[in-house]
Amino acid sequence: MSRLHTLVIPWLLACLIALCTIVPLGVVMLSALTPDPAIWSHLIEFTLPELFKNTAIMLLGVGAGVLLLGVSLAWLVAVYDFPGRRIFNWALMLPLAMPAYVLAFAQVGLLEFTGPVQTWLRPHFEDMRWFPQIRSAWGLVLVMTLAFYPYVYLLSRNAFATMGRRALEVGQSLGLSRSQGFWRIALPMARPWIAGGLILVIMESLADFGTVAVFNYDTFTSAIYKAWFALFSLDTAKQIASLLVILVFIVLVLEQRSRGRRAYAQAGRAAPQPRLLLAGWRGWAATLAAGSVVLVAFVIPMLQLAYWASLDFANQFSSDFLGYAWRSVSLSLIAAMLVTAIALVLAYLVRRQGSQAMRNLARVATMGYAIPGTVLAVGVFVPVAWLDNQIIALMGWGGDVTAVFKGTLLAMLLAFVARFLAVAYSSVDTAMNRITRSHDEAARNLGCSGWALLRRVYLPLLSGGLFTGVLMVFVDVMKEMPITLMTRPFGWDTLSVRVYNMTAEGMWDQAALPAIAIVLVGLIPTILLSRQRDVA
Amino acid sequence: MSALLELQSVSQRYGDKTVVNDMSFALQQGEIACLLGSSGCGKTTVLRCIAGFEPLAGGEIHLAGRRLASVADSVPAHLRQIGMVFQDYALFPHLNVQENVGFGLGKLSRSEREARVMAVLEVVGLQAYAQAFPHELSGGQQQRVALARALAPKPQLLLLDEPFSNLDVDLRERLSREVRDILKSQGTTAILVTHDQHEAFAMADKVGVMHQGQLQQWAPPYELYHEPASRYVADFIGQGAFVPGRVTGPRCVTLELGEYCSAVPRQFAEGDQVDVLLRPDDVVHDDASLVTAKVLGKVFRGSEFLYTLQLDSGQQVLAQVPSHHNHAIGEAIGIRLELDHLIAFRRA
Amino acid sequence: MKKQVMLAAVLAAFSGVAMAEEVTLYTARAEQLIKPILEAYEKETGVKVNVVSGGEGPLMERLKAEGTNTPADIFMTVDAGNLWQASNMGLFQPVKSTALAANIPANLRDPAGNWFGLSVRARTIFFNKKTVKPEQLSSYEDLADAKWKGRLCLRTSKKVYNQSLVGTMIADKGVAATEKVVKGWVDNLAAPVFPDDTKMLEAIDAGQCDVGIANTYYYGRLLKKSPNLQVGIFWANQKQNGVHVNVSGAGVTKHAKNPKGAVKLLEWLSSEKAQKLYADIDMEYAANPKVKANAAVASWGSFKSDLINVSEAGAKQAEAVKLMDRMGYK
């Protein structure tokens, strides 16, 4: 009985969770066994070199961008006081509510040749060639940085808030100036949180399709889509996706390796520290810096969207629209709770079991985040349809019955679990890392173990991390497009489906209203998230 | 000889609240001082002012003849050459012991640094743990790493913020002795903050008792115990009971237990009503004495008993009695006063 | 007695549900363009039409995975290339219908009856009225000429419309000649290729470039929004093979549960009435030759269209994609 409890059940559960990702991953990666030589020789000669170059530029650019923006803003807000700090504390999170593809289109719409900025400038200059071409690598890096920096900002801000000021003081007592203290103490100590945010950003960038499509910038995902839709070779698409998965795996392993033996759980307690006042021009400079980021990443694009939406508001704002919104919200909520609950179980199993094998299993289970939604959708749909066909054949139904699981919410939710488990897992896991071993031991010493330990000790201590997980998945599902498109049941059109239908035809004016709605609904959890003190 | 550290009328405020009020004291080279007080008395704030983490609202701080801080300007914390051991140790979890200890030695060459780190680790007895990470050490070991890290750059002054509060009592006593020995052997001047008077007495050459942001008394432990400057200090330090008395002469007070005359004249007028502090060691058990008191309670302390006694008037006093005098509760025993120091305060 | 009445009522309710005919349609065509037409059909016949929309690739993959248990009766998509691909994957069943044969010209449907074009879209040349005179224009191939250096705008090669255009060019002229044309286009580009036709037409209007290639209905939509558009339309290749046309179309799925209902719907969609809706709603050209173009569309003039069977473009699509890759057309 106790063996069953301590060994069989945890492994069984963990494997079940991992299967949500392993099966679709397997469906995708098994295709690697049957490459089409004609297509691959073409890809290797004409596509892959540029693909790798583009992907590298994107990752380096976006990675550097989000680190610069996310960490510096987090440091500013967590340790210093300056005019408007309390507002920026949450306002800097706002871009999280805006899907990258929406930000991309709004920014491109603003800054390209036909946009208002250049149109306004043109009469004043003879030659406009000095104006940078927004639809380029740097434009993509800029937009992705603005869209994704909140991940790094959020995670590192909370790390800095608990230990930032103290790190400075320790440094000063050892003869380090504040800036030295930042570089040599605060930054290295916040590394796991910063790295966690960075990995989310890398995965988002790798899996992104909508944004690179607006920029017509070729990365792995565009190659996947092209192989599938243009060369009609889903197998080739899956093979390219496999490459992508391997790339992500390497990133994850490297990060883990570099941590080595170090432990980052805070020893002792750290009381909230009073902030350092930035007086005079320094304070206003900080306000200006934070303010311009919020302006460029959120306010201005929202105004652009609002302008587009106003062009045809009466037609767009119909009962259909309210239906999209309602389905978006309810779907995101259900998915967020489910995904976070599963992440909790997984994180708990990893901690309790503590073995390397379990850790690796968890790593595999959270890899779906890097797989483009469409490919993952196929990876989920194919086995579900196969299962349906088997069941129908077995039961001898035939005729009227065409589906058991597919086209149900269940299949869709499975796909979301595979795709977003990493998001919830990272916040639950980081929160769990904060619970010291003595908490465990204290509880077990008091006769509290197993699921009771989870319920009575972990859940209350983790509530912050869990809440964060729910919020982050909620926002992600709101923004999600390909899985929703592919696996939704009849009539389950959401806001993002609507955006897709409109953008596919280049009707950006009409995509603006649902896009705004996605942002507005996403704002609620985003603001809640920014108020969370104990975020991951 | 001029003092190494001197605080002149230092004040500190958070918003409207005065946390430290008009605080002055001086510390000689090589002395270990302790700021003692209950939590919230402002002692940690004083430490942070000296370290340079808090701006002053009034007064000045001088170290080795150099002005560190005044209201107008202050030397940045990292240039003060003041080391600090934090309450939670604040060890860097991402660095091992050696790297933690060597952290403040950036100006030294690599070999000098290694030599210094090993020397300091030897001082604290942790040479064997140079490669360990903080989470792999016990609480006491972490504490010593924190001490070693603060000592490594040879600070002019070392500040310790409740350094033993996270440790258990046994370890606390042992470590406080060890730390004192280490500091003395290095000739380090140090200020310790604590709420534990045993710790203060064990460690410090000078103790400053703080209450509500005010320095009540700045004196060696012996003086503090036997000649408390205020009723608060008398009450806060050690045990004892106040017993009413009447001044009967320039040097004499009459108590319920008889008249007592001290060697030194006191500032009272004849006929004044006073409260006299009786320490447990001032009340001596004497079977021959005519004065008796009833045993109300007793605590066994190995070599002695601490009895709570009730006088005829109902007044209670404490008596420290060798443990072979084992009396039952309710029993009446003979006592007499054996006062070396008369501690009396005019009754309010 | 009462019980029996209730039972009868329940049974009636059930049978009512069961008897209402349903047709399920998977469509990669934008839902807002097809819904009004399907609603008209529902109103007229009482048949319920279920719609699942999505990308063409995922939908085809879904049909394949569902196999015999698919609920879909009809698969509808844009572009002959996609229709060709779907029929190549065996997702359609051949349909013999005299009504469809009569309504849809032979070059706009699959010879085997797997699918039928339902609307025609013309892809032609557009120019900035201030900087280009129509006389300067002639053909798609001519846009590769050095005189257009720094003046041409194109949409991304990832869009199937361009793949079909290049595909028919390959079918018509062969690989080498087509390579030269595509290379010339790339060399002439005034700006990075655009993600959609609308943005490209706006760029011509704003003067970022002088000429470009787009589908006519995007032009129609843009004109509706901004009547002062400085963009003119030019019918390409009138002295050669004619304007490149493509179709949106549909076919009955191989494992349709209601094939009869599906054929009925397709026949209705090819009828003059439905075709008129097609022409009006999206400013496309009707596949049924009896239906006139919408007045605004008609004002752009008539043109000679490329008579090559659109399914040939589909067969050449993958080849076209590789060719554009080689020539650096992104």
PDB file of C-alpha atoms in Angstrom, chain A residues 210-426:
ATOM      1  CA  GLY A 210       1.502  35.769 -36.538  1.00  0.00           C
ATOM      2  CA  THR A 211       4.195  38.339 -35.884  1.00  0.00           C
ATOM      3  CA  VAL A 212       6.785  37.008 -38.289  1.00  0.00           C
ATOM      4  CA  ALA A 213       4.016  36.749 -40.878  1.00  0.00           C
ATOM      5  CA  VAL A 214       3.295  40.466 -40.594  1.00  0.00           C
ATOM      6  CA  PHE A 215       7.001  41.159 -41.084  1.00  0.00           C
ATOM      7  CA  ASN A 216       7.368  38.433 -43.691  1.00  0.00           C
ATOM      8  CA  TYR A 217      10.419  37.348 -41.729  1.00  0.00           C
ATOM      9  CA  ASP A 218      11.359  33.714 -42.326  1.00  0.00           C
ATOM     10  CA  THR A 219      11.922  31.654 -39.198  1.00  0.00           C
ATOM     11  CA  PHE A 220      11.290  28.045 -38.332  1.00  0.00           C
ATOM     12  CA  THR A 221       7.571  28.556 -38.029  1.00  0.00           C
ATOM     13  CA  SER A 222       7.229  30.187 -41.402  1.00  0.00           C
ATOM     14  CA  ALA A 223       9.215  27.327 -42.890  1.00  0.00           C
ATOM     15  CA  ILE A 224       6.876  24.899 -41.165  1.00  0.00           C
ATOM     16  CA  TYR A 225       3.840  26.621 -42.579  1.00  0.00           C
ATOM     17  CA  LYS A 226       5.396  26.879 -45.983  1.00  0.00           C
ATOM     18  CA  ALA A 227       6.344  23.220 -46.111  1.00  0.00           C
ATOM     19  CA  TRP A 228       2.823  22.328 -45.118  1.00  0.00           C
ATOM     20  CA  PHE A 229       0.685  24.767 -47.071  1.00  0.00           C
ATOM     21  CA  ALA A 230       2.823  25.505 -50.086  1.00  0.00           C
ATOM     22  CA  LEU A 231       4.810  22.346 -50.597  1.00  0.00           C
ATOM     23  CA  PHE A 232       1.913  20.243 -49.289  1.00  0.00           C
ATOM     24  CA  SER A 233       4.206  18.165 -47.150  1.00  0.00           C
ATOM     25  CA  LEU A 234       2.942  17.958 -43.600  1.00  0.00           C
ATOM     26  CA  ASP A 235       5.703  15.459 -42.896  1.00  0.00           C
ATOM     27  CA  THR A 236       8.337  17.991 -43.850  1.00  0.00           C
ATOM     28  CA  ALA A 237       6.572  20.534 -41.667  1.00  0.00           C
ATOM     29  CA  LYS A 238       6.707  18.131 -38.766  1.00  0.00           C
ATOM     30  CA  GLN A 239      10.370  17.453 -39.445  1.00  0.00           C
ATOM     31  CA  ILE A 240      11.210  21.148 -39.296  1.00  0.00           C
ATOM     32  CA  ALA A 241       9.151  21.356 -36.119  1.00  0.00           C
ATOM     33  CA  SER A 242      11.250  18.518 -34.696  1.00  0.00           C
ATOM     34  CA  LEU A 243      14.361  20.598 -35.311  1.00  0.00           C
ATOM     35  CA  LEU A 244      12.712  23.394 -33.405  1.00  0.00           C
ATOM     36  CA  VAL A 245      11.884  21.107 -30.493  1.00  0.00           C
ATOM     37  CA  ILE A 246      15.480  19.906 -30.337  1.00  0.00           C
ATOM     38  CA  LEU A 247      16.676  23.498 -30.320  1.00  0.00           C
ATOM     39  CA  VAL A 248      14.442  24.282 -27.355  1.00  0.00           C
ATOM     40  CA  PHE A 249      15.573  21.195 -25.518  1.00  0.00           C
ATOM     41  CA  ILE A 250      19.184  22.299 -25.895  1.00  0.00           C
ATOM     42  CA  VAL A 251      18.359  25.719 -24.484  1.00  0.00           C
ATOM     43  CA  LEU A 252      16.622  24.180 -21.479  1.00  0.00           C
ATOM     44  CA  VAL A 253      19.414  21.737 -20.747  1.00  0.00           C
ATOM     45  CA  LEU A 254      22.078  24.440 -21.043  1.00  0.00           C
ATOM     46  CA  GLU A 255      20.234  26.638 -18.587  1.00  0.00           C
ATOM     47  CA  GLN A 256      19.885  23.818 -16.109  1.00  0.00           C
ATOM     48  CA  ARG A 257      23.534  22.801 -16.477  1.00  0.00           C
ATOM     49  CA  SER A 258      24.822  26.266 -15.815  1.00  0.00           C
ATOM     50  CA  ARG A 259      22.987  26.419 -12.507  1.00  0.00           C
ATOM     51  CA  GLY A 260      25.000  23.485 -11.241  1.00  0.00           C
ATOM     52  CA  ARG A 261      24.988  22.917  -7.511  1.00  0.00           C
ATOM     53  CA  ARG A 262      23.826  26.378  -6.612  1.00  0.00           C
ATOM     54  CA  ALA A 263      20.592  26.738  -4.745  1.00  0.00           C
ATOM     55  CA  TYR A 264      18.571  29.887  -5.032  1.00  0.00           C
ATOM     56  CA  ALA A 265      16.020  29.485  -2.283  1.00  0.00           C
ATOM     57  CA  GLN A 266      16.457  32.438  -0.014  1.00  0.00           C
ATOM     58  CA  ALA A 267      18.047  31.579   3.290  1.00  0.00           C
ATOM     59  CA  GLY A 268      16.417  33.453   6.129  1.00  0.00           C
ATOM     60  CA  ARG A 269      13.770  36.075   5.706  1.00  0.00           C
ATOM     61  CA  ALA A 270      13.903  39.307   3.851  1.00  0.00           C
ATOM     62  CA  ALA A 271      11.585  42.003   5.064  1.00  0.00           C
ATOM     63  CA  PRO A 272      10.236  44.388   2.436  1.00  0.00           C
ATOM     64  CA  GLN A 273      12.734  47.195   2.209  1.00  0.00           C
ATOM     65  CA  PRO A 274      12.001  50.874   1.852  1.00  0.00           C
ATOM     66  CA  ARG A 275      12.857  52.203  -1.591  1.00  0.00           C
ATOM     67  CA  LEU A 276      15.688  54.518  -2.482  1.00  0.00           C
ATOM     68  CA  LEU A 277      14.442  57.895  -3.552  1.00  0.00           C
ATOM     69  CA  LEU A 278      15.548  59.173  -6.940  1.00  0.00           C
ATOM     70  CA  ALA A 279      15.420  62.891  -6.417  1.00  0.00           C
ATOM     71  CA  GLY A 280      15.345  65.714  -8.917  1.00  0.00           C
ATOM     72  CA  TRP A 281      16.159  65.115 -12.564  1.00  0.00           C
ATOM     73  CA  ARG A 282      17.078  61.471 -11.938  1.00  0.00           C
ATOM     74  CA  GLY A 283      13.528  60.782 -10.797  1.00  0.00           C
ATOM     75  CA  TRP A 284      12.032  62.456 -13.837  1.00  0.00           C
ATOM     76  CA  ALA A 285      14.445  60.625 -16.116  1.00  0.00           C
ATOM     77  CA  ALA A 286      13.192  57.364 -14.652  1.00  0.00           C
ATOM     78  CA  THR A 287       9.611  58.494 -15.218  1.00  0.00           C
ATOM     79  CA  LEU A 288      10.437  59.389 -18.792  1.00  0.00           C
ATOM     80  CA  ALA A 289      12.110  56.036 -19.466  1.00  0.00           C
ATOM     81  CA  ALA A 290       9.271  53.960 -18.012  1.00  0.00           C
ATOM     82  CA  GLY A 291       6.661  56.236 -19.555  1.00  0.00           C
ATOM     83  CA  SER A 292       8.028  56.000 -23.068  1.00  0.00           C
ATOM     84  CA  VAL A 293       8.048  52.197 -22.888  1.00  0.00           C
ATOM     85  CA  VAL A 294       4.381  52.109 -21.844  1.00  0.00           C
ATOM     86  CA  LEU A 295       3.567  54.649 -24.535  1.00  0.00           C
ATOM     87  CA  VAL A 296       5.287  52.852 -27.391  1.00  0.00           C
ATOM     88  CA  ALA A 297       4.410  49.316 -26.348  1.00  0.00           C
ATOM     89  CA  PHE A 298       0.814  49.904 -25.370  1.00  0.00           C
ATOM     90  CA  VAL A 299      -0.828  53.303 -25.503  1.00  0.00           C
ATOM     91  CA  ILE A 300       0.043  54.299 -29.056  1.00  0.00           C
ATOM     92  CA  PRO A 301      -0.770  50.914 -30.621  1.00  0.00           C
ATOM     93  CA  MET A 302      -4.057  50.884 -28.708  1.00  0.00           C
ATOM     94  CA  LEU A 303      -4.913  54.307 -30.099  1.00  0.00           C
ATOM     95  CA  GLN A 304      -4.138  53.053 -33.585  1.00  0.00           C
ATOM     96  CA  LEU A 305      -6.413  50.030 -33.048  1.00  0.00           C
ATOM     97  CA  ALA A 306      -9.110  52.246 -31.578  1.00  0.00           C
ATOM     98  CA  TYR A 307      -8.942  54.455 -34.647  1.00  0.00           C
ATOM     99  CA  TRP A 308      -9.303  51.459 -36.952  1.00  0.00           C
ATOM    100  CA  ALA A 309     -12.148  50.079 -34.878  1.00  0.00           C
ATOM    101  CA  SER A 310     -13.962  53.413 -34.924  1.00  0.00           C
ATOM    102  CA  LEU A 311     -14.111  53.309 -38.732  1.00  0.00           C
ATOM    103  CA  ASP A 312     -16.726  50.556 -38.699  1.00  0.00           C
ATOM    104  CA  PHE A 313     -17.774  50.263 -35.087  1.00  0.00           C
ATOM    105  CA  ALA A 314     -21.536  50.083 -35.572  1.00  0.00           C
ATOM    106  CA  ASN A 315     -21.308  47.079 -37.885  1.00  0.00           C
ATOM    107  CA  GLN A 316     -18.756  45.291 -35.824  1.00  0.00           C
ATOM    108  CA  PHE A 317     -20.309  45.628 -32.403  1.00  0.00           C
ATOM    109  CA  SER A 318     -23.099  43.097 -32.764  1.00  0.00           C
ATOM    110  CA  SER A 319     -24.502  40.254 -30.710  1.00  0.00           C
ATOM    111  CA  ASP A 320     -22.088  37.998 -32.592  1.00  0.00           C
ATOM    112  CA  PHE A 321     -19.292  40.024 -31.119  1.00  0.00           C
ATOM    113  CA  LEU A 322     -20.541  39.539 -27.568  1.00  0.00           C
ATOM    114  CA  GLY A 323     -20.713  35.811 -28.266  1.00  0.00           C
ATOM    115  CA  TYR A 324     -17.061  35.736 -29.340  1.00  0.00           C
ATOM    116  CA  ALA A 325     -16.101  37.615 -26.220  1.00  0.00           C
ATOM    117  CA  TRP A 326     -18.080  35.353 -23.904  1.00  0.00           C
ATOM    118  CA  ARG A 327     -16.630  32.190 -25.431  1.00  0.00           C
ATOM    119  CA  SER A 328     -13.111  33.615 -25.281  1.00  0.00           C
ATOM    120  CA  VAL A 329     -13.403  34.398 -21.607  1.00  0.00           C
ATOM    121  CA  SER A 330     -15.018  31.153 -20.524  1.00  0.00           C
ATOM    122  CA  LEU A 331     -12.660  29.024 -22.593  1.00  0.00           C
ATOM    123  CA  SER A 332      -9.598  30.840 -21.278  1.00  0.00           C
ATOM    124  CA  LEU A 333     -10.807  30.509 -17.715  1.00  0.00           C
ATOM    125  CA  ILE A 334     -11.470  26.774 -17.919  1.00  0.00           C
ATOM    126  CA  ALA A 335      -8.150  26.166 -19.661  1.00  0.00           C
ATOM    127  CA  ALA A 336      -6.233  28.307 -17.179  1.00  0.00           C
ATOM    128  CA  MET A 337      -7.581  26.468 -14.150  1.00  0.00           C
ATOM    129  CA  LEU A 338      -7.052  23.049 -15.659  1.00  0.00           C
ATOM    130  CA  VAL A 339      -3.535  23.758 -16.874  1.00  0.00           C
ATOM    131  CA  THR A 340      -2.498  25.278 -13.541  1.00  0.00           C
ATOM    132  CA  ALA A 341      -3.953  22.393 -11.564  1.00  0.00           C
ATOM    133  CA  ILE A 342      -1.962  19.948 -13.665  1.00  0.00           C
ATOM    134  CA  ALA A 343       1.159  22.089 -13.308  1.00  0.00           C
ATOM    135  CA  LEU A 344       0.720  21.999  -9.539  1.00  0.00           C
ATOM    136  CA  VAL A 345       0.474  18.234  -9.449  1.00  0.00           C
ATOM    137  CA  LEU A 346       3.527  17.917 -11.656  1.00  0.00           C
ATOM    138  CA  ALA A 347       5.618  20.381  -9.665  1.00  0.00           C
ATOM    139  CA  TYR A 348       4.635  18.653  -6.445  1.00  0.00           C
ATOM    140  CA  LEU A 349       5.532  15.241  -7.789  1.00  0.00           C
ATOM    141  CA  VAL A 350       8.909  16.509  -8.926  1.00  0.00           C
ATOM    142  CA  ARG A 351       9.634  17.970  -5.524  1.00  0.00           C
ATOM    143  CA  ARG A 352       8.463  14.967  -3.566  1.00  0.00           C
ATOM    144  CA  GLN A 353      10.137  12.450  -5.802  1.00  0.00           C
ATOM    145  CA  GLY A 354      13.187  14.571  -6.389  1.00  0.00           C
ATOM    146  CA  SER A 355      14.761  12.113  -8.792  1.00  0.00           C
ATOM    147  CA  GLN A 356      16.497  13.175 -11.964  1.00  0.00           C
ATOM    148  CA  ALA A 357      14.196  10.951 -14.011  1.00  0.00           C
ATOM    149  CA  MET A 358      11.128  12.742 -12.685  1.00  0.00           C
ATOM    150  CA  ARG A 359      12.775  16.090 -13.363  1.00  0.00           C
ATOM    151  CA  ASN A 360      13.436  15.096 -16.947  1.00  0.00           C
ATOM    152  CA  LEU A 361       9.876  13.907 -17.330  1.00  0.00           C
ATOM    153  CA  ALA A 362       8.681  17.319 -16.191  1.00  0.00           C
ATOM    154  CA  ARG A 363      10.994  18.985 -18.654  1.00  0.00           C
ATOM    155  CA  VAL A 364       9.548  16.953 -21.491  1.00  0.00           C
ATOM    156  CA  ALA A 365       6.010  17.653 -20.329  1.00  0.00           C
ATOM    157  CA  THR A 366       6.612  21.397 -20.537  1.00  0.00           C
ATOM    158  CA  MET A 367       8.203  21.444 -23.957  1.00  0.00           C
ATOM    159  CA  GLY A 368       4.980  21.964 -25.860  1.00  0.00           C
ATOM    160  CA  TYR A 369       5.408  25.672 -25.346  1.00  0.00           C
ATOM    161  CA  ALA A 370       7.999  25.810 -28.076  1.00  0.00           C
ATOM    162  CA  ILE A 371       5.940  23.954 -30.651  1.00  0.00           C
ATOM    163  CA  PRO A 372       3.957  26.173 -32.969  1.00  0.00           C
ATOM    164  CA  GLY A 373       0.276  25.932 -32.133  1.00  0.00           C
ATOM    165  CA  THR A 374      -0.781  24.635 -35.527  1.00  0.00           C
ATOM    166  CA  VAL A 375       1.677  21.764 -35.504  1.00  0.00           C
ATOM    167  CA  LEU A 376       0.744  20.916 -31.955  1.00  0.00           C
ATOM    168  CA  ALA A 377      -2.916  21.039 -32.922  1.00  0.00           C
ATOM    169  CA  VAL A 378      -2.259  18.415 -35.583  1.00  0.00           C
ATOM    170  CA  GLY A 379      -0.248  16.429 -33.074  1.00  0.00           C
ATOM    171  CA  VAL A 380      -3.243  16.399 -30.749  1.00  0.00           C
ATOM    172  CA  PHE A 381      -5.892  16.008 -33.385  1.00  0.00           C
ATOM    173  CA  VAL A 382      -4.415  13.067 -35.241  1.00  0.00           C
ATOM    174  CA  PRO A 383      -4.234  10.728 -32.221  1.00  0.00           C
ATOM    175  CA  VAL A 384      -7.635  11.870 -30.928  1.00  0.00           C
ATOM    176  CA  ALA A 385      -9.242  11.203 -34.300  1.00  0.00           C
ATOM    177  CA  TRP A 386      -7.493   7.832 -34.438  1.00  0.00           C
ATOM    178  CA  LEU A 387      -8.830   7.005 -30.990  1.00  0.00           C
ATOM    179  CA  ASP A 388     -12.308   8.051 -32.083  1.00  0.00           C
ATOM    180  CA  ASN A 389     -12.146   5.861 -35.147  1.00  0.00           C
ATOM    181  CA  GLN A 390     -11.005   2.916 -33.042  1.00  0.00           C
ATOM    182  CA  ILE A 391     -13.779   3.399 -30.513  1.00  0.00           C
ATOM    183  CA  ILE A 392     -16.429   3.817 -33.189  1.00  0.00           C
ATOM    184  CA  ALA A 393     -15.237   0.698 -34.973  1.00  0.00           C
ATOM    185  CA  LEU A 394     -15.046  -1.226 -31.717  1.00  0.00           C
ATOM    186  CA  MET A 395     -18.533  -0.268 -30.624  1.00  0.00           C
ATOM    187  CA  GLY A 396     -19.883  -0.824 -34.115  1.00  0.00           C
ATOM    188  CA  TRP A 397     -21.558   2.568 -34.135  1.00  0.00           C
ATOM    189  CA  GLY A 398     -20.873   3.910 -37.566  1.00  0.00           C
ATOM    190  CA  GLY A 399     -23.300   5.981 -39.528  1.00  0.00           C
ATOM    191  CA  ASP A 400     -24.564   8.729 -37.271  1.00  0.00           C
ATOM    192  CA  VAL A 401     -21.697   8.831 -34.799  1.00  0.00           C
ATOM    193  CA  THR A 402     -18.721  10.666 -36.206  1.00  0.00           C
ATOM    194  CA  ALA A 403     -16.937  11.813 -33.095  1.00  0.00           C
ATOM    195  CA  VAL A 404     -16.396  10.818 -29.504  1.00  0.00           C
ATOM    196  CA  PHE A 405     -13.639  13.145 -28.307  1.00  0.00           C
ATOM    197  CA  LYS A 406     -12.635  15.198 -31.290  1.00  0.00           C
ATOM    198  CA  GLY A 407     -14.411  18.452 -31.773  1.00  0.00           C
ATOM    199  CA  THR A 408     -15.148  18.485 -28.066  1.00  0.00           C
ATOM    200  CA  LEU A 409     -13.820  20.825 -25.476  1.00  0.00           C
ATOM    201  CA  LEU A 410     -11.793  17.944 -24.096  1.00  0.00           C
ATOM    202  CA  ALA A 411      -9.589  17.612 -27.169  1.00  0.00           C
ATOM    203  CA  MET A 412      -9.119  21.353 -27.237  1.00  0.00           C
ATOM    204  CA  LEU A 413      -8.184  21.478 -23.564  1.00  0.00           C
ATOM    205  CA  LEU A 414      -5.677  18.660 -24.016  1.00  0.00           C
ATOM    206  CA  ALA A 415      -3.995  20.718 -26.695  1.00  0.00           C
ATOM    207  CA  PHE A 416      -3.907  23.726 -24.371  1.00  0.00           C
ATOM    208  CA  VAL A 417      -2.374  21.605 -21.633  1.00  0.00           C
ATOM    209  CA  ALA A 418       0.370  20.517 -24.003  1.00  0.00           C
ATOM    210  CA  ARG A 419       0.936  24.045 -25.225  1.00  0.00           C
ATOM    211  CA  PHE A 420       0.778  26.072 -22.007  1.00  0.00           C
ATOM    212  CA  LEU A 421       1.858  23.716 -19.243  1.00  0.00           C
ATOM    213  CA  ALA A 422       5.268  25.398 -19.258  1.00  0.00           C
ATOM    214  CA  VAL A 423       3.726  28.786 -18.447  1.00  0.00           C
ATOM    215  CA  ALA A 424       1.879  27.576 -15.379  1.00  0.00           C
ATOM    216  CA  TYR A 425       4.639  25.187 -14.385  1.00  0.00           C
ATOM    217  CA  SER A 426       7.321  27.847 -14.284  1.00  0.00           C
TER     218      SER A 426
END
